[in-house]
Structures are given as structure tokens and as C-alpha cells.
Amino acid sequence: MTGTADATSEVSNSPGEALSWGHPAMEVEFATASDGTLRLVRLGGGPGDRVDPESALPLVELTALGHGSGWSGSRFTGTALGSRLRYRAHRTGRRADWEWLTLELHDRATGLTAFVELTSPTGVPVLRSRVRLRNEGGQPLVVQSVSSLLLGGLPSPDALDVHRARNDWLAECRWWAEPLRASVADINVDVHQHDSRAALVLTGRGSWPTDGHLPMGALTERDGGRTWLWQIESPAGWRWDLGEHARGGYLALNGPTDAEHQWRVRLAPGAECTTVPAALALGSGFDAAMGALTSYRRAVRRPHPDHTTLPVVFNDYMNTLMGDPTTQKLLPLIDAAAEAGAEYFCVDAGWYDDSADGGWWDSVGAWLPSSRRFPDGGIGAVLDRIRERGMVPGLWLEPEVVGVRSPIASALPPEAFFQRDGVRLAEQGRHQLDLRHPAARAHLDETVDRIVGDWGVGYLKLDYNIVVDPGTCAPGDIAPGAGLLGHAQAYLGWLSDVLDRHPGLVVENCASGGMRMDGATLAVTQLQSTSDQQDPLSYPPIAASAPTVAPPEQGAVWAYPQPEFDDDLIAFTLGGALLGRIHLSGHLDRMSEQQFGLVRDAVSTYKSIRGELTTAVPFWPLGLPGWTDEWLALGMRVPGGSSYVSVWRRGGEPELRFPLRHLAGRDARTEILHPSTPGAGTAAWDGHGLRVTLPRTPGVLLIRLTS
């Protein structure tokens, strides 16, 4: 969202009956309720979707010390300060392909001003919101929570299903749905003359923002099909809650709060703070809303050539070297990866380890290559071999941690590390750098400039394998959650500066697989690790759900065929990555000629379709997969072009038919692109459904449909 404003207007008077803003794909309307607060009364749709202001919610809810909730309960609604904020002015404009609106709300009692900053990419039904607070009063104010986006006036919880996603190590992106009424009971409001205090609340805590759950969710109207899909773009804590208000549903999206994350900010007179952004996508169903969110993610992220070229990456770790690289082991892998069609080769963990027993975990931090592992020519000889074979060299790095036995732990000042009550924190034998401190930042700048600038490395896999909860209290922090968010945002700022200095560098975001799959980080990095899952039979539900988190060109899926696999299992593990980003691994150097041909054919197939994935949007013909589903399917729809469907069979009957609604009633030609061996399965389109046979398990097909 950069560029000069093409148009700007400012209004300082009362909004009157209504204030409208947006574009044809995202029409927004505001009105003033009887209590004087400005409220969002229409989002998308036509005039008939406008709700009564009394059913909507104030634009901002917040709490501060001495200014708590208006009534008791765990819901994030009805706050004392939120009910006092009054409209003061608004400004509109356009920057590049984004429409923007800033609404200015003011509380006379404290002097607090809230700037509600709304943006939307033109033509995309997604609203992005964040709130900036400024203390224009004469006394300090300690803020404990601030909403990023509030939406009331939704249909009754009786008519809504809520979708959420468990996100655990080795079991990422597990979506499920249930009626909202299962969590928010009908208490008979007519009898009590009051809304329920119940709420469905989901939070993410600590320095792994996607550990436990994705910072996402969706509401689907059971009969009408409308969907409201959201993500909270926080690299640290977050919270969302759903409940009932004025007989309708409501949604509240927040970053970290005092109650859940020990987040507080002291605003001195004249000081400001800004919430993390939240984005809300609309659609006529879950797939349509996810398509809109995919387009938004492409619009909001940092531009980079990798997003259009989608090079194939070989990484030596998964089920292969597993953190034990040496020159002797790497050279044949490099040759085989190049022959298979890889374009990048990443040496994963262990390249810095000079210990005889592999005990590097609590001694990392200097990031210098091992002479024991690379005795002849050092690591430079390995990197040169990668370049000689026509690939770009990459290295694994865990920049934010310093082992307790590392010389860096004593070389940097204590203030450069996470601390609480004056004590430097340690987790699993490691200290955590605080990227707000100049010494920590200088150390990492020197490290990356050496690896990228001096050694010529063009790919960094940035990992993060500890979790700190609730955070750090450096000088100036009044609560550890605020320190954690400050560091996380500083880390992304540091990473942006690295990419400014090295614009050709490709960065993969990893945190024990998918423990950091948040929208804030994905907007800066080029690739996203989806899992550390080592079982090829367990990866399909992760691969099929990965596009809910990242566009296909950013979602890195492991494909680790092995010489001990039969042909079906080789095809199965390769097929899971063909609608995302191939992260090739496996002992390719030990394969037979026939096995290696299967790998080479899959990589060639991927290269033939990857250009279309850069604009494709996902859909799920069988719905989002369950962890133990026997049949799974992921589709990619290319605007104005072909549709691709990956189908996996892990059990059940050998034949399945399912609809593809966007092709219903039309002729379509089907092609099986993967696997290349005959007899793996069949696919036929009958005008309304796709009939697939997979005679053996495990089985996979990649099918192209051209209408």
C-alpha cells in the first residue's frame, strides 16, 4: 500500500444520517446510533443489507486503567471508553490501487482520539482495518486493549456456522465447523432484557503466533451462503470473539490484550500507538471468500520476483540429511537435485556445527561455517558446486536465538536480549534477541551481509524453534506482551531492510514448520513453510489446506521421495506439492533410473503450470479436508483459464464423483498431468461432476480441466 494519494478529501462536520465509502466490490456505510457512537451498518451487498444502527457496534472498543468495561463478562464489547468516542472528522483518498478512509473519533473526558484507518484494494471484497490512538489530553493513559475491527448486525447465531483451524506442530491447518449456537446459547433475551454474556473466544499467545490455532476464522450463513472470513495480522498475540448482540451475531478482532497477553501501553500526552491490522473478506461461500482473501494477500505483500517465477527449491533436511550436512554428503545430492530440475539448493541446519557429537543447539549464534564438516575448500566449495550446477545456493539460519554457550551471549550487552525483572530469559538453552536493540540488529546485519553479500547466498530459510510467553520487559516496556509485539514488529522491519539491501534474496519463513504463519510475516517473506511433517501419508491434509494460510506461490510443501518407496508412494509424495511450492528433498542420488525419472517428470510438470498458479485462487471440491479423510481434493482456478484439481486417496472405495460448481453445465476437457506412469488412475468430466478412479492406495492425480 504505497504510492502517492490520487485523491484526498476531508470532512470535519457531523456525518449526518449516513456516511458511505468504498468501491463496487466493497461498499461500506456508517450511521450514528442513539448513544451518539458511529457504527458500521452496511458492509458489501445492496441497500437491503443495511442494519439498524442499534444492532451494530461502535467502531472502536477499548479499555484502559480506570476505564474498563461497561458491564461484566469476557466479551470484547460494551467498553466504557468505546461508548464515549464521538465522530469528529473523516478523510478519504486513493493510493495506487487501494481506497482508504480514516475516521476520527474523540473522547472529550480523557482527550483520547481514535483514528479508524480502513483500506480496501479496488475490486476486491476485502476490508482491512486498524486503529491508531493518540492521547490529546493532559494526563497519561494506560491502554489495555483496543479493537482492530468490529462488526455487528450479523445474522442470528441460529443461522451461522463458525469455522476455525487448529494449527499444531506436524498437524497444521486443520479446519472444522460447528454451529455458533454450540458455543453461544440462546438465553431467551426477551425474558432477561439483556444480551448474553457468552462468547466464543479464540486467542494466540507467545512468540509462536500460530501455535494452537490460526489467527483466522469464518462465519457462513447456513441457508443464504454468505461468508465473512477474517485474519488478524499479528506477529505476536491476537484474539477474536463471536457472540450475540441485539439478536444478531457480532465479530470482534483484536491484537494482544492485557487479560490474555499481558499487553499494556502507556500513552503520555501527545503519544500514539497503533493496533495490528485485521482483514475481513466477503463471499457467497467459503471458497469465494477465500479467493478474495487470496487476492488481498497478493495485494498487501511486499513485491518480489519470486512471486512470479516460483523456482523449485531442493532442501537437504527433511527425511534426508536431517541437520547433518557435510561436503561428502552434499555433493552427490547437489548433482542429483540439479539433474531433477531444482533451481535453488538450500543447505539446512548443521552447517555451522563443529562439535563432534552434534550438540550445537545451545551454542549457536555466531553463524560461522564448520571446518570439520567442510574440510576441503570450506563451505565455499559447496556453494560453488551449487552455482556450477546452475542453482542458487541457500542456507538455513535461526537469527533470533543465541545459545547460552555461544560467545555471542557474552559479546552482546544484556539489554540486547529478552529479559524480565532484570533477568535474561533462557528457553531450551537459548537466549532470545530483542531486535529493538541496536546491538542485536547490528549483529544480525553483519551475519546476513556476510552470508549473502560475501558468500553469495541467494536464499535464506529463517527458522525459529523456541517460544517465549508472555514476552520481555525492556526499559520503556510496562508489560511483557507489549515488549514481545515490539520485538516482533522490529524483526519484520529488520527483515524488510535486509531485502532492501539485497533485493534478489529469497526468504523462507519457518518456525518449527508452521508456527509462525501469520499475515504480518507473510506480507514480508517470499515463502512460508507449511509443516515439519515427515510422514508422506499424513501430509495431504496439510498440503490441501495450506492455501487457506498463504497463496499457492508462497506455500512451501515438502516432497521427499526416497529410493525405498515404491512408485505409487513416490508419485504420492511428489503430487502433494504440485499446486503450491515444491520443496524437494530425499536421497535422489541413490535412486534407480526409473525412480529418478518419476521425480524429473513431476518437476517438469510443475514448471509447465507454475506460471498459472501466480494468479490462481483455491477451492475445495470435497470441502476442507479432515485429518483422517480417505479422499481429499484441492483445486486451483485460474481466472479466464484452466482449473487444476489434486485428488488424493488414502483409503475407501476406488472411485469418487464430486461437483465442480464453476464448471457445471459446461463442456470441459480433462488431462491427467501427474503421475506420468499409465494406470495410476482415471478422470472424466460429465458436465456436472468429475469422476475419479484411483485403483491403489496411496494414490494421487493432478488433473487439468479446460473448458
XYZ file of C-alpha atoms in Angstrom:
707
model
C 0.000 0.000 0.000
C 2.484 2.542 -1.216
C 2.261 5.426 -3.591
C 1.011 8.971 -3.726
C -2.608 9.652 -2.975
C -4.507 10.196 -6.224
C -7.403 11.845 -4.447
C -7.941 13.106 -0.935
C -10.895 14.751 0.747
C -11.557 15.829 4.308
C -14.828 16.419 6.113
C -14.998 17.865 9.631
C -18.719 18.146 10.282
C -21.216 15.596 11.600
C -21.709 12.595 9.320
C -25.465 13.168 9.441
C -27.759 10.299 8.595
C -25.122 8.146 6.880
C -21.586 8.145 5.561
C -20.729 5.891 2.614
C -17.346 4.822 1.265
C -15.706 2.106 -0.771
C -15.867 0.672 -4.286
C -18.331 -1.634 -6.080
C -16.786 -4.785 -4.586
C -16.703 -3.388 -1.038
C -19.395 -0.868 -0.162
C -19.339 0.401 3.421
C -21.846 2.609 5.206
C -21.798 4.194 8.662
C -24.539 5.760 10.774
C -24.895 7.235 14.247
C -26.731 5.250 16.918
C -28.928 6.708 19.649
C -25.994 6.777 22.104
C -24.029 9.047 19.733
C -21.461 6.467 18.592
C -20.691 5.981 14.910
C -21.359 2.436 13.722
C -20.782 0.314 10.630
C -24.259 -0.530 9.313
C -23.583 -1.953 5.844
C -20.685 -3.995 4.502
C -20.928 -5.153 0.908
C -24.162 -6.215 -0.756
C -27.004 -3.858 -1.602
C -29.075 -1.362 0.366
C -31.186 -4.232 1.696
C -28.198 -5.445 3.721
C -28.162 -2.290 5.827
C -28.803 -2.989 9.523
C -30.315 -0.790 12.185
C -27.567 1.244 13.934
C -28.782 -0.105 17.293
C -27.936 -3.634 16.114
C -24.442 -2.633 15.045
C -21.446 -1.989 17.318
C -19.378 1.141 17.971
C -16.451 1.400 15.583
C -13.916 1.059 18.398
C -13.911 -0.718 21.739
C -11.022 -0.251 24.137
C -10.146 -0.497 27.787
C -7.644 1.478 29.849
C -6.729 1.547 33.517
C -9.564 3.368 35.219
C -11.795 2.924 32.161
C -12.903 -0.704 31.979
C -15.935 -2.493 30.624
C -19.423 -1.090 30.704
C -20.657 -4.392 32.142
C -19.149 -7.660 33.347
C -18.219 -10.520 31.058
C -15.473 -11.920 28.841
C -16.836 -10.378 25.635
C -14.939 -7.566 23.989
C -17.926 -5.270 23.656
C -19.601 -2.612 25.783
C -16.453 -0.835 26.990
C -16.692 2.464 28.829
C -14.328 4.349 26.513
C -15.862 2.847 23.370
C -19.269 4.249 24.269
C -17.816 7.772 24.706
C -15.970 8.141 21.397
C -17.719 10.636 19.124
C -17.245 11.334 15.437
C -15.023 14.360 14.724
C -13.862 14.148 11.092
C -13.037 11.810 8.244
C -10.694 11.739 5.255
C -10.813 9.636 2.096
C -8.434 9.027 -0.771
C -6.733 6.557 -3.071
C -3.177 5.266 -3.111
C -2.246 3.232 -6.175
C -4.960 0.533 -6.347
C -6.167 0.999 -2.757
C -9.102 3.016 -1.451
C -8.683 4.425 2.044
C -10.780 6.090 4.696
C -9.749 7.476 8.083
C -12.479 8.164 10.631
C -11.556 10.360 13.568
C -13.318 9.693 16.888
C -12.740 11.651 20.104
C -13.429 11.315 23.831
C -13.670 14.727 25.495
C -13.248 13.386 29.029
C -9.763 11.907 28.501
C -8.687 13.698 25.324
C -8.180 10.343 23.620
C -8.582 10.305 19.832
C -9.044 7.102 17.831
C -8.268 7.109 14.124
C -10.014 4.182 12.431
C -7.913 3.514 9.321
C -9.807 1.492 6.697
C -8.373 0.363 3.376
C -9.539 -1.923 0.569
C -7.866 -2.984 -2.692
C -10.003 -1.748 -5.574
C -12.167 -4.501 -6.991
C -11.551 -6.949 -4.128
C -14.250 -7.562 -1.467
C -11.855 -7.278 1.474
C -11.785 -4.625 4.188
C -8.593 -4.011 6.159
C -8.790 -2.110 9.429
C -6.515 -0.877 12.166
C -6.917 1.746 14.892
C -4.410 4.426 15.832
C -4.752 6.042 19.247
C -3.437 9.475 20.196
C -3.544 10.947 23.685
C -4.559 14.571 23.199
C -5.316 15.016 26.900
C -3.156 16.318 29.705
C -2.732 13.056 31.667
C -1.089 9.713 30.796
C -3.408 6.893 29.812
C -2.546 3.179 30.159
C -4.313 1.299 27.367
C -5.112 -2.377 27.999
C -6.900 -3.414 24.812
C -8.018 -1.916 21.509
C -10.147 -3.497 18.801
C -8.771 -3.687 15.276
C -12.155 -4.369 13.664
C -15.705 -4.698 14.994
C -18.706 -5.939 13.062
C -22.224 -6.192 14.467
C -25.615 -6.681 12.869
C -24.766 -10.148 11.547
C -27.494 -12.773 11.169
C -28.701 -14.585 14.252
C -26.322 -17.206 15.686
C -29.097 -19.695 14.903
C -28.283 -19.245 11.197
C -24.479 -19.203 11.378
C -21.747 -21.824 11.303
C -18.311 -20.855 12.599
C -15.118 -22.185 11.001
C -11.767 -22.253 12.786
C -8.462 -24.069 12.358
C -6.304 -25.990 14.808
C -2.659 -25.443 13.981
C -0.314 -27.769 15.813
C 3.236 -28.870 15.157
C 3.114 -31.584 12.456
C -0.662 -31.163 12.181
C -1.218 -27.721 10.714
C -4.279 -26.085 9.144
C -6.976 -28.431 10.494
C -10.232 -26.591 9.853
C -13.573 -27.621 11.286
C -17.031 -26.089 11.501
C -19.868 -26.111 14.008
C -22.999 -24.051 14.664
C -22.291 -20.826 16.501
C -25.144 -21.788 18.825
C -22.980 -24.643 20.105
C -20.896 -22.025 21.932
C -23.341 -19.136 22.361
C -26.526 -20.477 23.900
C -29.935 -18.868 23.401
C -30.723 -17.449 26.877
C -34.135 -16.026 25.865
C -33.280 -12.337 25.638
C -36.964 -11.353 25.853
C -37.143 -12.668 29.416
C -33.890 -11.116 30.617
C -33.960 -7.905 28.560
C -30.228 -8.223 28.108
C -27.754 -9.763 25.692
C -25.984 -12.963 26.638
C -22.569 -12.612 28.228
C -21.402 -15.719 26.341
C -18.777 -15.521 23.621
C -16.712 -17.892 21.567
C -13.194 -16.580 22.196
C -10.023 -17.740 20.457
C -6.540 -16.440 21.279
C -2.960 -16.923 20.172
C -0.182 -16.297 22.665
C 3.578 -16.108 22.786
C 6.215 -15.725 20.121
C 4.672 -18.512 18.013
C 1.543 -16.628 16.886
C 0.022 -19.621 15.063
C 0.752 -22.280 17.659
C -2.559 -23.890 18.598
C -4.840 -22.059 16.179
C -4.566 -19.972 13.043
C -5.363 -16.262 13.637
C -8.271 -16.712 11.264
C -11.909 -17.726 11.250
C -15.095 -17.591 9.212
C -18.828 -17.340 9.611
C -21.061 -18.914 6.990
C -24.774 -18.275 6.682
C -26.290 -21.751 6.662
C -29.121 -21.026 4.230
C -28.064 -17.924 2.308
C -24.437 -18.960 1.847
C -22.875 -15.585 2.676
C -19.434 -15.872 4.274
C -17.418 -13.498 6.443
C -13.777 -14.648 6.561
C -11.078 -12.913 8.606
C -7.415 -12.895 9.537
C -5.635 -10.962 12.289
C -2.234 -9.801 11.049
C -0.294 -10.038 14.286
C 3.246 -11.431 14.596
C 2.623 -11.900 18.334
C -0.627 -12.146 20.345
C -4.171 -11.951 18.984
C -7.790 -12.571 19.968
C -11.118 -12.878 18.210
C -14.522 -13.392 19.701
C -18.023 -14.076 18.440
C -21.261 -13.558 20.298
C -24.807 -12.289 20.177
C -25.834 -8.640 20.240
C -29.335 -7.261 19.665
C -30.487 -10.719 18.469
C -27.798 -10.811 15.798
C -24.229 -12.007 15.683
C -21.143 -9.892 16.226
C -17.419 -10.254 15.500
C -14.573 -8.562 17.398
C -10.964 -8.772 16.136
C -8.070 -7.759 18.373
C -4.333 -7.901 18.634
C -2.827 -8.621 22.061
C -4.706 -7.578 25.200
C -3.822 -7.186 28.857
C -6.101 -10.013 30.005
C -4.796 -12.634 27.572
C -1.275 -11.463 26.718
C -0.084 -9.045 29.432
C -0.100 -6.255 26.827
C -0.356 -2.670 28.037
C 0.876 0.610 26.577
C 1.324 3.881 28.456
C 0.328 6.842 26.307
C 1.861 10.050 27.583
C 0.234 13.285 26.399
C 0.871 13.514 22.652
C 1.913 9.857 22.315
C 0.410 7.367 19.859
C 0.046 3.621 19.405
C -1.452 1.565 16.585
C -3.164 -1.814 16.617
C -2.215 -4.718 14.402
C -4.338 -4.814 11.226
C -7.233 -7.169 10.661
C -8.730 -8.097 7.291
C -12.284 -9.229 6.557
C -13.212 -10.899 3.252
C -16.731 -11.375 1.909
C -18.009 -14.073 -0.413
C -21.016 -16.106 -1.485
C -19.442 -19.128 0.220
C -16.215 -20.130 1.943
C -14.359 -20.757 -1.322
C -15.370 -17.375 -2.763
C -14.334 -15.546 0.393
C -11.004 -17.387 0.449
C -10.460 -16.416 -3.179
C -10.970 -12.772 -2.227
C -8.597 -13.111 0.730
C -6.000 -14.711 -1.561
C -6.203 -11.727 -3.917
C -5.897 -9.368 -0.944
C -2.811 -11.185 0.344
C -1.169 -10.717 -3.032
C -2.029 -7.016 -2.992
C -0.770 -6.331 0.529
C 2.555 -8.181 0.436
C 5.971 -6.838 -0.464
C 6.645 -7.161 -4.238
C 9.326 -9.704 -5.172
C 10.307 -11.568 -8.381
C 9.944 -14.905 -6.583
C 6.164 -14.449 -6.509
C 6.041 -14.767 -10.305
C 8.946 -17.124 -11.073
C 8.243 -19.843 -8.434
C 11.634 -21.595 -8.656
C 11.907 -25.204 -7.458
C 13.811 -25.473 -4.172
C 15.739 -28.531 -3.007
C 16.352 -28.613 0.739
C 18.636 -31.271 2.217
C 16.870 -31.614 5.574
C 13.556 -33.450 5.573
C 13.948 -37.241 5.743
C 17.398 -36.793 4.194
C 20.398 -35.229 5.983
C 18.296 -34.093 8.956
C 20.752 -31.437 10.152
C 23.947 -33.376 9.411
C 25.384 -31.861 6.219
C 28.973 -32.486 5.099
C 30.796 -31.905 1.835
C 30.833 -35.648 1.189
C 27.061 -35.974 1.672
C 26.116 -32.784 -0.117
C 27.993 -33.047 -3.409
C 26.076 -36.051 -4.806
C 22.779 -34.522 -3.608
C 23.629 -31.259 -5.372
C 24.307 -33.082 -8.622
C 21.110 -35.114 -8.358
C 18.954 -32.074 -7.444
C 20.252 -30.209 -10.486
C 19.525 -33.201 -12.746
C 15.984 -33.371 -11.323
C 15.345 -29.736 -12.256
C 15.842 -27.883 -8.961
C 16.748 -24.209 -9.306
C 17.685 -23.457 -5.683
C 19.599 -25.705 -3.287
C 19.317 -24.924 0.424
C 21.753 -26.400 2.945
C 19.650 -26.712 6.068
C 20.656 -26.863 9.754
C 24.064 -28.047 10.937
C 26.426 -26.261 8.537
C 27.904 -24.218 11.456
C 28.327 -27.189 13.837
C 31.943 -28.013 14.678
C 31.176 -30.276 17.626
C 31.921 -33.965 17.375
C 28.572 -35.010 18.870
C 26.201 -32.676 17.022
C 25.465 -30.746 20.213
C 25.045 -27.378 18.565
C 21.596 -26.492 19.924
C 22.751 -24.305 22.830
C 25.908 -22.928 21.174
C 24.552 -21.249 18.030
C 24.712 -17.536 17.371
C 27.999 -16.785 15.593
C 26.840 -18.431 12.341
C 30.295 -19.319 11.028
C 30.811 -22.433 8.893
C 32.215 -25.638 10.350
C 35.705 -26.580 9.218
C 35.128 -30.172 10.358
C 32.105 -30.627 8.099
C 33.682 -28.856 5.112
C 37.388 -29.732 5.259
C 38.375 -29.171 1.634
C 37.681 -25.634 0.454
C 35.272 -24.952 3.293
C 31.601 -24.246 2.766
C 32.598 -22.036 -0.160
C 33.395 -25.143 -2.199
C 29.886 -26.478 -1.588
C 28.289 -23.157 -2.516
C 30.432 -23.014 -5.649
C 29.301 -26.520 -6.639
C 25.669 -25.431 -6.314
C 26.326 -22.482 -8.620
C 28.293 -24.640 -11.070
C 25.248 -26.890 -11.388
C 23.107 -23.897 -12.336
C 21.339 -23.437 -8.988
C 21.189 -20.616 -6.453
C 22.726 -21.557 -3.076
C 20.746 -21.219 0.142
C 21.425 -21.615 3.852
C 19.329 -22.228 6.955
C 19.554 -19.618 9.711
C 17.827 -19.105 13.051
C 18.620 -15.420 13.530
C 16.725 -14.518 16.710
C 18.317 -17.066 19.032
C 21.716 -17.189 20.733
C 22.750 -20.337 22.618
C 23.683 -19.972 26.257
C 27.137 -21.454 25.412
C 27.658 -19.191 22.403
C 30.367 -16.496 22.601
C 27.743 -14.081 21.260
C 25.826 -14.439 24.551
C 28.569 -12.517 26.360
C 29.715 -10.365 23.438
C 26.392 -8.515 23.183
C 25.076 -6.284 26.001
C 22.427 -7.791 28.305
C 19.877 -5.259 27.012
C 20.074 -6.878 23.550
C 18.195 -9.922 24.854
C 14.710 -10.648 26.183
C 14.517 -10.033 29.931
C 12.050 -9.965 32.812
C 12.702 -8.228 36.137
C 16.303 -7.680 35.082
C 16.892 -11.390 34.371
C 17.884 -12.506 30.894
C 15.417 -15.128 29.685
C 16.504 -18.594 28.569
C 14.374 -21.153 26.767
C 15.694 -24.615 25.879
C 19.258 -23.467 26.377
C 18.845 -20.364 24.256
C 18.510 -16.625 24.719
C 16.201 -14.518 22.556
C 17.499 -11.396 20.819
C 15.416 -8.227 21.073
C 15.539 -6.657 17.618
C 14.602 -3.261 19.026
C 18.142 -3.002 20.433
C 20.775 -1.632 18.017
C 23.418 -4.160 19.094
C 21.130 -7.099 18.305
C 20.245 -5.605 14.958
C 23.892 -4.858 14.115
C 24.864 -8.444 14.928
C 22.258 -9.829 12.530
C 23.051 -7.264 9.836
C 26.687 -8.344 9.958
C 25.649 -12.010 9.810
C 23.335 -11.658 6.820
C 25.618 -9.291 4.909
C 28.436 -11.826 5.323
C 26.332 -14.786 4.191
C 24.520 -13.014 1.359
C 26.961 -10.283 0.392
C 30.305 -12.068 0.842
C 29.376 -15.725 0.282
C 26.839 -15.090 -2.478
C 23.946 -16.965 -0.859
C 20.643 -16.104 -2.545
C 18.180 -17.968 -0.332
C 17.720 -17.911 3.437
C 15.492 -20.292 5.340
C 14.807 -18.354 8.544
C 13.721 -20.715 11.294
C 12.562 -20.089 14.870
C 12.355 -23.040 17.259
C 11.698 -21.642 20.728
C 8.605 -19.973 22.119
C 8.618 -17.143 24.666
C 5.427 -16.362 26.559
C 4.356 -13.740 27.511
C 7.344 -11.658 26.319
C 10.003 -9.240 27.509
C 10.192 -6.120 29.642
C 12.977 -3.934 28.328
C 13.387 -0.340 29.556
C 10.297 1.524 28.411
C 8.044 -1.558 28.380
C 5.371 -1.657 31.049
C 4.187 -5.173 30.187
C 5.882 -8.187 28.555
C 3.215 -8.604 25.877
C 3.949 -5.114 24.588
C 7.649 -5.928 24.531
C 7.006 -9.094 22.549
C 4.898 -7.301 19.945
C 7.502 -4.536 19.737
C 10.248 -7.058 19.051
C 8.158 -8.981 16.503
C 7.411 -5.810 14.566
C 11.067 -4.765 14.793
C 12.059 -8.186 13.412
C 9.859 -7.625 10.367
C 11.292 -4.136 9.988
C 14.806 -5.579 10.103
C 13.872 -8.184 7.522
C 12.437 -5.509 5.221
C 15.705 -3.588 5.473
C 17.641 -6.767 4.603
C 15.519 -7.201 1.472
C 16.051 -3.551 0.580
C 19.822 -4.118 0.707
C 19.643 -7.486 -1.062
C 16.612 -7.257 -3.380
C 17.332 -10.574 -5.099
C 17.405 -12.528 -1.848
C 14.583 -15.051 -1.328
C 13.466 -15.589 2.270
C 11.518 -18.577 3.559
C 9.627 -18.117 6.825
C 9.761 -21.143 9.111
C 9.099 -21.711 12.807
C 9.232 -25.427 13.513
C 7.235 -25.727 10.320
C 4.061 -23.616 10.534
C 4.134 -21.999 13.976
C 4.536 -18.504 12.507
C 2.090 -18.487 9.595
C 0.674 -15.037 10.335
C -0.367 -12.420 7.818
C 2.126 -9.820 9.026
C 5.112 -12.091 8.373
C 3.731 -13.430 5.086
C 3.464 -9.866 3.796
C 7.268 -9.542 4.062
C 8.689 -13.001 3.315
C 8.528 -14.813 -0.009
C 7.803 -18.395 1.079
C 6.058 -19.997 4.024
C 6.974 -23.364 5.482
C 3.765 -25.349 5.966
C 4.940 -28.198 8.214
C 7.727 -30.403 9.552
C 5.542 -33.477 8.917
C 7.783 -36.419 7.936
C 5.090 -38.973 7.081
C 4.082 -38.691 3.404
C 0.688 -40.248 4.188
C -0.061 -37.529 6.771
C 0.975 -34.544 4.660
C -2.007 -34.375 2.210
C -4.480 -32.680 4.618
C -1.818 -30.077 5.380
C -0.973 -29.532 1.706
C -4.652 -29.350 0.759
C -5.400 -26.759 3.468
C -2.214 -24.692 3.095
C -3.829 -22.218 0.630
C -6.089 -21.068 3.468
C -2.964 -19.518 5.002
C -0.884 -18.446 2.009
C -1.329 -18.014 -1.742
C -0.121 -21.123 -3.619
C 3.062 -19.408 -4.772
C 4.091 -18.886 -1.127
C 3.094 -22.209 0.443
C 6.151 -24.487 0.594
C 5.160 -28.178 0.658
C 7.716 -30.929 1.228
C 8.115 -33.582 -1.459
C 10.638 -36.142 -0.203
C 10.614 -39.266 -2.405
C 13.004 -41.995 -1.277
C 14.688 -44.891 -3.073
C 12.959 -47.362 -0.721
C 9.499 -46.070 -1.760
C 7.513 -47.920 -4.417
C 6.416 -45.970 -7.487
C 2.975 -45.173 -6.055
C 4.388 -43.642 -2.876
C 6.959 -41.654 -4.870
C 4.149 -40.243 -7.029
C 2.042 -39.609 -3.901
C 4.637 -37.530 -2.063
C 5.513 -35.565 -5.196
C 1.888 -34.916 -6.130
C 1.089 -33.145 -2.878
C 3.342 -30.209 -3.755
C 2.297 -29.527 -7.345
C -0.335 -26.877 -6.520
C 1.971 -24.998 -4.152
C 5.724 -24.552 -3.980
C 7.819 -27.694 -4.359
C 10.300 -28.162 -1.539
C 12.087 -31.158 -2.954
C 14.146 -33.419 -0.699
C 15.026 -37.096 -0.417
C 18.032 -39.227 -1.344
C 17.681 -38.624 -5.061
C 21.318 -39.611 -5.543
C 20.517 -43.209 -4.500
C 17.507 -43.722 -6.782
C 17.212 -46.062 -9.727
C 16.917 -44.562 -13.177
C 13.187 -45.327 -13.252
C 12.569 -43.744 -9.831
C 14.579 -40.686 -10.749
C 12.539 -40.347 -13.916
C 9.365 -40.054 -11.824
C 10.919 -37.176 -9.894
C 12.122 -35.421 -13.004
C 8.719 -35.781 -14.675
C 6.916 -34.297 -11.652
C 9.261 -31.321 -11.517
C 8.800 -30.783 -15.260
C 5.021 -30.900 -14.840
C 5.212 -28.332 -12.071
C 7.285 -25.980 -14.221
C 4.701 -26.237 -17.005
C 1.863 -24.969 -14.766
C 3.562 -22.751 -12.166
C 3.043 -19.584 -14.193
C -0.720 -20.007 -13.801
C -0.519 -20.553 -10.043
C 0.567 -16.950 -9.534
C -2.983 -15.717 -10.212
C -4.974 -18.818 -9.267
C -7.400 -18.904 -6.345
C -8.114 -22.057 -4.345
C -11.276 -24.094 -3.954
C -12.091 -27.351 -2.197
C -14.412 -29.698 -4.173
C -14.812 -32.036 -1.164
C -14.728 -29.279 1.422
C -11.751 -28.548 3.638
C -10.066 -31.848 4.498
C -10.305 -33.664 7.794
C -7.149 -35.106 9.304
C -8.193 -38.715 8.682
C -10.210 -38.276 5.477
C -9.666 -41.075 2.984
C -10.264 -38.856 -0.069
C -9.028 -35.253 -0.263
C -9.106 -32.661 -3.037
C -7.649 -29.213 -3.648
C -8.495 -27.092 -6.668
C -6.913 -24.036 -8.246
C -8.985 -21.858 -10.532
C -7.086 -19.663 -12.968
C -9.069 -16.530 -13.904
C -10.116 -16.883 -17.537
C -8.178 -20.115 -17.889
C -7.894 -23.701 -16.764
C -8.809 -25.326 -13.472
C -6.483 -27.731 -11.677
C -7.520 -30.350 -9.138
C -5.250 -32.507 -6.982
C -7.006 -35.598 -5.648
C -5.557 -37.919 -3.006
C -6.839 -41.334 -1.971
C -5.639 -42.836 1.317
C -8.403 -45.442 1.658
C -12.068 -46.075 0.914
C -13.648 -47.066 -2.373
C -11.510 -46.667 -5.500
C -13.954 -44.331 -7.275
C -15.414 -40.965 -6.316
C -17.531 -38.358 -8.088
C -17.776 -34.755 -6.934
C -19.080 -31.475 -8.401
C -17.085 -28.515 -9.663
C -19.696 -25.789 -9.401
C -17.897 -23.191 -11.512
C -17.865 -25.621 -14.453
C -21.390 -27.000 -14.010
C -23.271 -27.301 -17.293
C -20.194 -26.667 -19.411
C -18.016 -28.924 -21.501
C -14.512 -29.460 -20.207
C -11.543 -31.475 -21.380
C -9.651 -33.408 -18.694
C -5.940 -34.209 -18.680
C -4.022 -36.162 -16.056
C -0.761 -34.292 -15.595
C 0.629 -36.361 -12.717
C 1.696 -39.077 -12.304
C 3.275 -39.720 -15.672
C 3.046 -43.506 -15.409
C -0.013 -45.131 -17.063
C -2.563 -46.969 -14.954
C -2.342 -44.683 -11.918
C -5.970 -43.593 -12.269
C -8.610 -42.007 -14.482
C -10.601 -38.767 -14.521
C -13.688 -37.901 -16.570
C -15.988 -34.855 -16.641
C -19.686 -35.420 -17.331
C -20.844 -31.808 -17.456
C -21.708 -31.553 -13.776
C -19.206 -33.661 -11.876
C -15.700 -35.074 -12.015
C -15.453 -38.845 -11.727
C -12.063 -40.019 -10.456
C -10.728 -43.538 -10.034
C -7.599 -44.357 -8.085
C -7.260 -48.147 -8.041
C -4.447 -48.316 -5.468
C -3.614 -46.589 -2.188
C -1.892 -44.350 -1.654
C -2.889 -42.673 -4.890
C -2.838 -39.157 -6.291
C -3.823 -37.413 -9.509
C -3.226 -33.879 -10.725
C -5.957 -33.095 -13.248
C -6.304 -30.131 -15.577
C -9.767 -29.166 -16.792
C -10.029 -26.828 -19.759
C -13.467 -25.581 -20.752
